[in-house]
Structures are given as C-alpha cells and as structure tokens.
Tab-separated table of C-alpha atoms in Angstrom:
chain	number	residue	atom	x	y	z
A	1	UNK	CA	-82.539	-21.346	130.811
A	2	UNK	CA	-82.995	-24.812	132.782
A	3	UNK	CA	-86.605	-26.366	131.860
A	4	UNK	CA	-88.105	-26.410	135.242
A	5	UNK	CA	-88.905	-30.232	134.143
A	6	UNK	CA	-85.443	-31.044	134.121
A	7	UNK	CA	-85.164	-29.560	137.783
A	8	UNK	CA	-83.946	-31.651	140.622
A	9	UNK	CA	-87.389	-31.931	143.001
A	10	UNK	CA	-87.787	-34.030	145.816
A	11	UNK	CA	-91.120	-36.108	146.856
A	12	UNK	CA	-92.036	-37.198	149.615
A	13	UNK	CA	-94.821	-40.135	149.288
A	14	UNK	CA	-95.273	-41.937	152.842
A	15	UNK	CA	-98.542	-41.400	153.628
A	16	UNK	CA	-99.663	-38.761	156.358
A	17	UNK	CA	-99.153	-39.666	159.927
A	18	UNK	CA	-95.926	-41.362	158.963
A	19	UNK	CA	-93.117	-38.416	159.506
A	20	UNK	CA	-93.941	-36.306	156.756
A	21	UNK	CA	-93.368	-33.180	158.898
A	22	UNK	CA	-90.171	-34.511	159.662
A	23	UNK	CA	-89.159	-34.566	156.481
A	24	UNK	CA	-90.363	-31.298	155.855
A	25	UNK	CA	-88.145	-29.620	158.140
A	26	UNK	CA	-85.236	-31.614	157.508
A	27	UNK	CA	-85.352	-30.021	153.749
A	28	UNK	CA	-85.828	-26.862	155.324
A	29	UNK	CA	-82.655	-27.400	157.096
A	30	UNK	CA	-80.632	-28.388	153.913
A	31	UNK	CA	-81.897	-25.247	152.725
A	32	UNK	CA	-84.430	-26.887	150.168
A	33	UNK	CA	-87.719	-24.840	149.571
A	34	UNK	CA	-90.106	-27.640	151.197
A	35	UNK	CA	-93.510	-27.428	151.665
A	36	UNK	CA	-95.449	-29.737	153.662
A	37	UNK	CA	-99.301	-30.861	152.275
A	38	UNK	CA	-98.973	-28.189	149.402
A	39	UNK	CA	-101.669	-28.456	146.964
A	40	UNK	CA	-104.105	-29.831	149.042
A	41	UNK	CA	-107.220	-28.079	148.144
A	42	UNK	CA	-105.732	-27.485	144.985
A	43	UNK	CA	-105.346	-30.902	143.839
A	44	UNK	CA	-107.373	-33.928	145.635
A	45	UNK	CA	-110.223	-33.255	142.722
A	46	UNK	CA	-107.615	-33.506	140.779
A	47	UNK	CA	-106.765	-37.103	141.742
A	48	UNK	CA	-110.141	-37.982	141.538
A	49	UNK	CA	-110.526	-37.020	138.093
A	50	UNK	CA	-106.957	-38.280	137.043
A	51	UNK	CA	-106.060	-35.005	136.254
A	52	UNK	CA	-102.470	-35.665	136.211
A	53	UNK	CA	-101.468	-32.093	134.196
A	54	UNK	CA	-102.549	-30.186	137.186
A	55	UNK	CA	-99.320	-31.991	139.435
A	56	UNK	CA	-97.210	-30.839	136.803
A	57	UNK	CA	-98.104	-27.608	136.702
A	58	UNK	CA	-98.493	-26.713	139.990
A	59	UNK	CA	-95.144	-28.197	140.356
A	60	UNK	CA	-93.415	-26.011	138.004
A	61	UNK	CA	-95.493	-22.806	139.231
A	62	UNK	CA	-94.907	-23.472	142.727
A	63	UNK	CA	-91.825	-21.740	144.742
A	64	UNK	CA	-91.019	-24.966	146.070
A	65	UNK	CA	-88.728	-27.384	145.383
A	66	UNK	CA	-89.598	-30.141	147.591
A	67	UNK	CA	-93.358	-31.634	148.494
A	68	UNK	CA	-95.003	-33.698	151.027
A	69	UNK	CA	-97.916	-35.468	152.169
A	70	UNK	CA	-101.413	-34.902	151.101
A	71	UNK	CA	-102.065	-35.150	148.214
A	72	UNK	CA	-98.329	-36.433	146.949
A	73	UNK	CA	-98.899	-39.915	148.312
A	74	UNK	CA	-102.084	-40.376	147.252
A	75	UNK	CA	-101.890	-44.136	145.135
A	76	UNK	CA	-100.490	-43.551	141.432
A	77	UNK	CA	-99.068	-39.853	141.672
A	78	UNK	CA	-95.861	-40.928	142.103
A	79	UNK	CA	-95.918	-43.111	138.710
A	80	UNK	CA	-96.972	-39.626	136.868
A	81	UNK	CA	-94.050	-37.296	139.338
A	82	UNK	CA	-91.612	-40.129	137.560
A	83	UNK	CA	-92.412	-39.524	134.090
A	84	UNK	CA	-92.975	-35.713	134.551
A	85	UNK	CA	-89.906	-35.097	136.286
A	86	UNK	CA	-86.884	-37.626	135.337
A	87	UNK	CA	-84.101	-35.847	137.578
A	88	UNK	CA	-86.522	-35.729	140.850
A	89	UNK	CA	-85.845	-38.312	143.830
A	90	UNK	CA	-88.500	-39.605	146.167
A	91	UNK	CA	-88.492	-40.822	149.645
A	92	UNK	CA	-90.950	-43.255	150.898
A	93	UNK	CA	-91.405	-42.255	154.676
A	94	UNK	CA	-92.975	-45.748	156.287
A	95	UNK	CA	-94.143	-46.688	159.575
A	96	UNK	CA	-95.311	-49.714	161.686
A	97	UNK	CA	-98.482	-50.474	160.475
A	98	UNK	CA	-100.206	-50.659	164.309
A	99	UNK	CA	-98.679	-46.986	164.950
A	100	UNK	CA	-99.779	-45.661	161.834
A	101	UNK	CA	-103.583	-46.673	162.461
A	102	UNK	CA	-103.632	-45.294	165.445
A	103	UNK	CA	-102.139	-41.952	164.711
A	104	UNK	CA	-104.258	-41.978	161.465
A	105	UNK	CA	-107.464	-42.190	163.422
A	106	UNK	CA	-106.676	-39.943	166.305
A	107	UNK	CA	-106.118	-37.250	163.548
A	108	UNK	CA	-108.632	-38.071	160.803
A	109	UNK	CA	-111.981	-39.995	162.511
A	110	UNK	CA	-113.865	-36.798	163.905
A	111	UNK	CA	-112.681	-34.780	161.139
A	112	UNK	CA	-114.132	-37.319	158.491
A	113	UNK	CA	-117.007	-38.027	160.563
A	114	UNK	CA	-118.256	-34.493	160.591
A	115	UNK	CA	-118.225	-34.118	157.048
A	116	UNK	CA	-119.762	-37.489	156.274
A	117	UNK	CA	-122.753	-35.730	154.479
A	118	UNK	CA	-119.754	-35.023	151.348
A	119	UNK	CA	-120.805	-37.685	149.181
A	120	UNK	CA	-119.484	-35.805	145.588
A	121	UNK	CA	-116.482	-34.499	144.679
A	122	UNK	CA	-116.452	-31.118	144.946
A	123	UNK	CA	-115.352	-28.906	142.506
A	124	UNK	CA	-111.503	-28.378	141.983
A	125	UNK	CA	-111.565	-24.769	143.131
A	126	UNK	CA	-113.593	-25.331	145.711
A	127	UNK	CA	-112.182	-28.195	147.815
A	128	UNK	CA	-112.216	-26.802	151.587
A	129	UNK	CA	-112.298	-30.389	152.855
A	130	UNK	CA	-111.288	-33.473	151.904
A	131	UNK	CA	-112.595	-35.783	153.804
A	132	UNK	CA	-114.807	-37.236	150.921
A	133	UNK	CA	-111.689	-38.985	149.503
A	134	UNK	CA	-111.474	-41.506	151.653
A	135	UNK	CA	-113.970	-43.935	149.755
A	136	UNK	CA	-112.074	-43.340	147.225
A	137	UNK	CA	-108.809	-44.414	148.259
A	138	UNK	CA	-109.690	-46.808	151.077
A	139	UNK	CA	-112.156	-49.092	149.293
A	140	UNK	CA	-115.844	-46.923	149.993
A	141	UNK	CA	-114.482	-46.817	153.703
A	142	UNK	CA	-115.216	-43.489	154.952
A	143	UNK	CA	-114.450	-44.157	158.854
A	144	UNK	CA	-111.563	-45.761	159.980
A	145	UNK	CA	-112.948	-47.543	163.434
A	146	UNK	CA	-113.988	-51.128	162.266
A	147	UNK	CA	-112.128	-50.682	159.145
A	148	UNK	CA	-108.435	-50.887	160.258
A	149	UNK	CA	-107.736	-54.067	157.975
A	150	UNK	CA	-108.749	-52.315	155.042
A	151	UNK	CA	-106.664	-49.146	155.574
A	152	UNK	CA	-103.844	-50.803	156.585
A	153	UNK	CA	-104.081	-53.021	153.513
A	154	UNK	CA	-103.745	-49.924	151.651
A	155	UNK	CA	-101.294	-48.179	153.772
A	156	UNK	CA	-99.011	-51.485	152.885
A	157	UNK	CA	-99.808	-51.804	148.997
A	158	UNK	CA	-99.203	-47.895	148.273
A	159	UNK	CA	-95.854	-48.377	149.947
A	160	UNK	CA	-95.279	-51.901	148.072
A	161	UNK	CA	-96.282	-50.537	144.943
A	162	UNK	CA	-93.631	-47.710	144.928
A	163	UNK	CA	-90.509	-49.871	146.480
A	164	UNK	CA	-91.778	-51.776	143.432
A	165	UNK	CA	-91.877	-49.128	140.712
A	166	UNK	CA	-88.137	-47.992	142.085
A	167	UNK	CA	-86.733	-51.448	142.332
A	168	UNK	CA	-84.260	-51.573	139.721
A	169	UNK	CA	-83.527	-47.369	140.023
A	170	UNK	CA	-82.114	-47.296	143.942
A	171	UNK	CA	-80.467	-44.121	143.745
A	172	UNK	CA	-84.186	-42.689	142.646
A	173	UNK	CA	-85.795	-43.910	146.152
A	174	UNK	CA	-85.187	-43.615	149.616
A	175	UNK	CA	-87.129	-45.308	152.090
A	176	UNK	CA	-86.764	-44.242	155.979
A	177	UNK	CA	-88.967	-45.034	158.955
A	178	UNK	CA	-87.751	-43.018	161.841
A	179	UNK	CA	-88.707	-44.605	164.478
A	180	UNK	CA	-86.420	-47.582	163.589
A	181	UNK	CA	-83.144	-46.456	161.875
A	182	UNK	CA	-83.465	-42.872	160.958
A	183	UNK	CA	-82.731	-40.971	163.490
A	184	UNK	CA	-80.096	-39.167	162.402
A	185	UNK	CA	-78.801	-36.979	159.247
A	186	UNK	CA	-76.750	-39.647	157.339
A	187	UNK	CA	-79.146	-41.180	155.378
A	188	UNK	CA	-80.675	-38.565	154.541
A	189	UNK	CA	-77.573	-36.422	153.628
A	190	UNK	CA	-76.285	-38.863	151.584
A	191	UNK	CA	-78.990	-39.522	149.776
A	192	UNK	CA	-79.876	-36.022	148.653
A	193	UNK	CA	-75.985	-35.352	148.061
A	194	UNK	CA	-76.170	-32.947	151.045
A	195	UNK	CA	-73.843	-31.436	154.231
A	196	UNK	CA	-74.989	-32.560	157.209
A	197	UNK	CA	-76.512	-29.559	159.331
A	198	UNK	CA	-75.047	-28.433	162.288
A	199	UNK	CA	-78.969	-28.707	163.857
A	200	UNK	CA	-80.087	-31.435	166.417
A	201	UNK	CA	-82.109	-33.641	163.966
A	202	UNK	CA	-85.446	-32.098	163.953
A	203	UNK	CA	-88.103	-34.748	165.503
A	204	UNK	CA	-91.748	-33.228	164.947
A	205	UNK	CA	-94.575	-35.197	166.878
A	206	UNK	CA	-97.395	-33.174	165.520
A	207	UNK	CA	-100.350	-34.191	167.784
A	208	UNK	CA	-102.831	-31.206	165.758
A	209	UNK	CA	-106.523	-32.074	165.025
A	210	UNK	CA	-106.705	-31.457	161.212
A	211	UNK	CA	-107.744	-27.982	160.537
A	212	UNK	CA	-107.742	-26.834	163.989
C-alpha cells in the first residue's frame, strides 16, 4: 500500500483574498478532492505553537487531496508541507498588492475588530475565531486601517520567500495571478499534468463577510 506521504497533494499558499476559491473549484473540476480553508480551527494554534506534526497528520487523515488558504499560507508551513510531502506541488496564487489590501480589509477589519478583546491563543480544540493571529503574523498589527504598509510588506515577503524556497525546483511551484494571465485552463492543466475541462473557467468573486 502507497504511504500516504508519498501521495501526490497539492497546496495552495497565496494568501486569502488572492483567488484561493478559484483554485478550489478549479481542482474540483479536475476531479481533485479540494478543500478550501480546511483545518482552520483545527490548526492556527497549531502555527502558533510550531506544531508542525499536526499539518502532517491532518493531511494524511483528511479525505482531501488538495488544500487552500487559511491556515496553508500562513509564513513557514510551506517549508514543513516540502519536507513532509516530497511528491506534493504548490501553487502560489498572487495578486496586486493595492487589490489585495483592499479586499483583505473589506473581509477581515470588522471581523478582527470585534474580537479585539482575544489577546491569547486559545486552545487548539477550541479555536472558533481567529482573529487573534494577526499580531502574530502581521508584526503586533491587529487592524489593518493605518497599517496597510505593514501587511502588504508581509503579503510581499511570504510570497518572496516561497518563489525563493522553489527557485531551483520549477516543476514543484506554480505561481498564477488571475487577474493578469490566468484566465484560462492551460496553465493550470499543464502544470498539474491534467485534461482540460470542458467547464467555462470557474471565476469566484466571493464578496462574504467572514463567518456570516
């Protein structure tokens, strides 16, 4: 029986906001078990704490075959995805930086400023929110209004660091911003070794407050 390290899973680790839904239902298309911010509640604790063991095995006891946003670009998981998993591929999903600040903030700012109170991480079985990351990731920034330099200095070193990490491994790493030159199934297709579907590609513009 195949070790289920040795499988072929796919990662996904633009940031949210940046077509991660897209993504997600282009898999679904190819007729890849994809799941889109799997983990979630599961796992951002587990980031905190640099609990890297918990990605791998809710990787290899998940249905899925395919993973996306929250918490899978979070800044280092994709180092530890490598090592875990030396047959997976990753796409880097990027964006203009001014779009992706906006979007970010229409989605996140009320949702993070509601919970500002969350100044712990909570336990790992209990993480209902995760709004207390933020600081974390973004420098001690919890709102994104005033701090736009900061996140987008982040947004922009994440995505350096794993074009970086993948430099001298190209058929490991796709990167694709849609709004510029993805549009369509051949990149895509050809990276993942798949038939193009017979389906209009499958734009999502999900305009959703965050648990609404």
């Amino acid at each position: 029986m195949e070790s289920p390290y040795n499988r072929e899973y796919i990662f996904c680790l633009g940031w949210n906001r940046t077509g991660t839904r897209t993504f997600d239902q282009c898999l679904r298309l190819f007729n890849i078990k994809s799941a889109h911010w799997p983990g979630v509640k599961h796992l951002c604790a587990a980031w905190a704490e640099k609990n890297w063991s918990r990605f791998k095995h809710f990787v290899v006891t998940s249905p899925f075959d395919a993973f996306s946003d929250a918490p899978w670009c979070f800044p280092e998981v994709y180092r530890h995805l490598d090592d875990f998993f030396p047959n997976a591929k990753f796409v880097l999903t990027i964006r203009d930086e001014d779009k992706w600040i906006s979007s970010y903030k229409n989605l996140y700012e009320r949702h993070v400023e509601n919970h500002s109170n969350l100044t712990e991480i909570p336990l790992i079985s209990n993480t209902e929110e995760y709004g207390w990351i933020h600081p974390i990731i973004f420098e001690g920034c919890r709102i994104i209004t005033g701090n736009e330099k900061i996140y987008k200095r982040i947004f922009n070193k994440h995505n350096d660091e794993v074009i970086s990490h993948f430099q001298h491994r190209p058929e490991k790493l796709l990167v694709i911003d849609w709004e510029k030159n993805g549009s369509s199934w051949d990149t895509l297709a050809a990276f993942l070794e798949k038939d193009i579907p017979e389906q209009n590609f499958p734009w999502v513009k999900d305009k959703r407050k965050i648990y609404e």
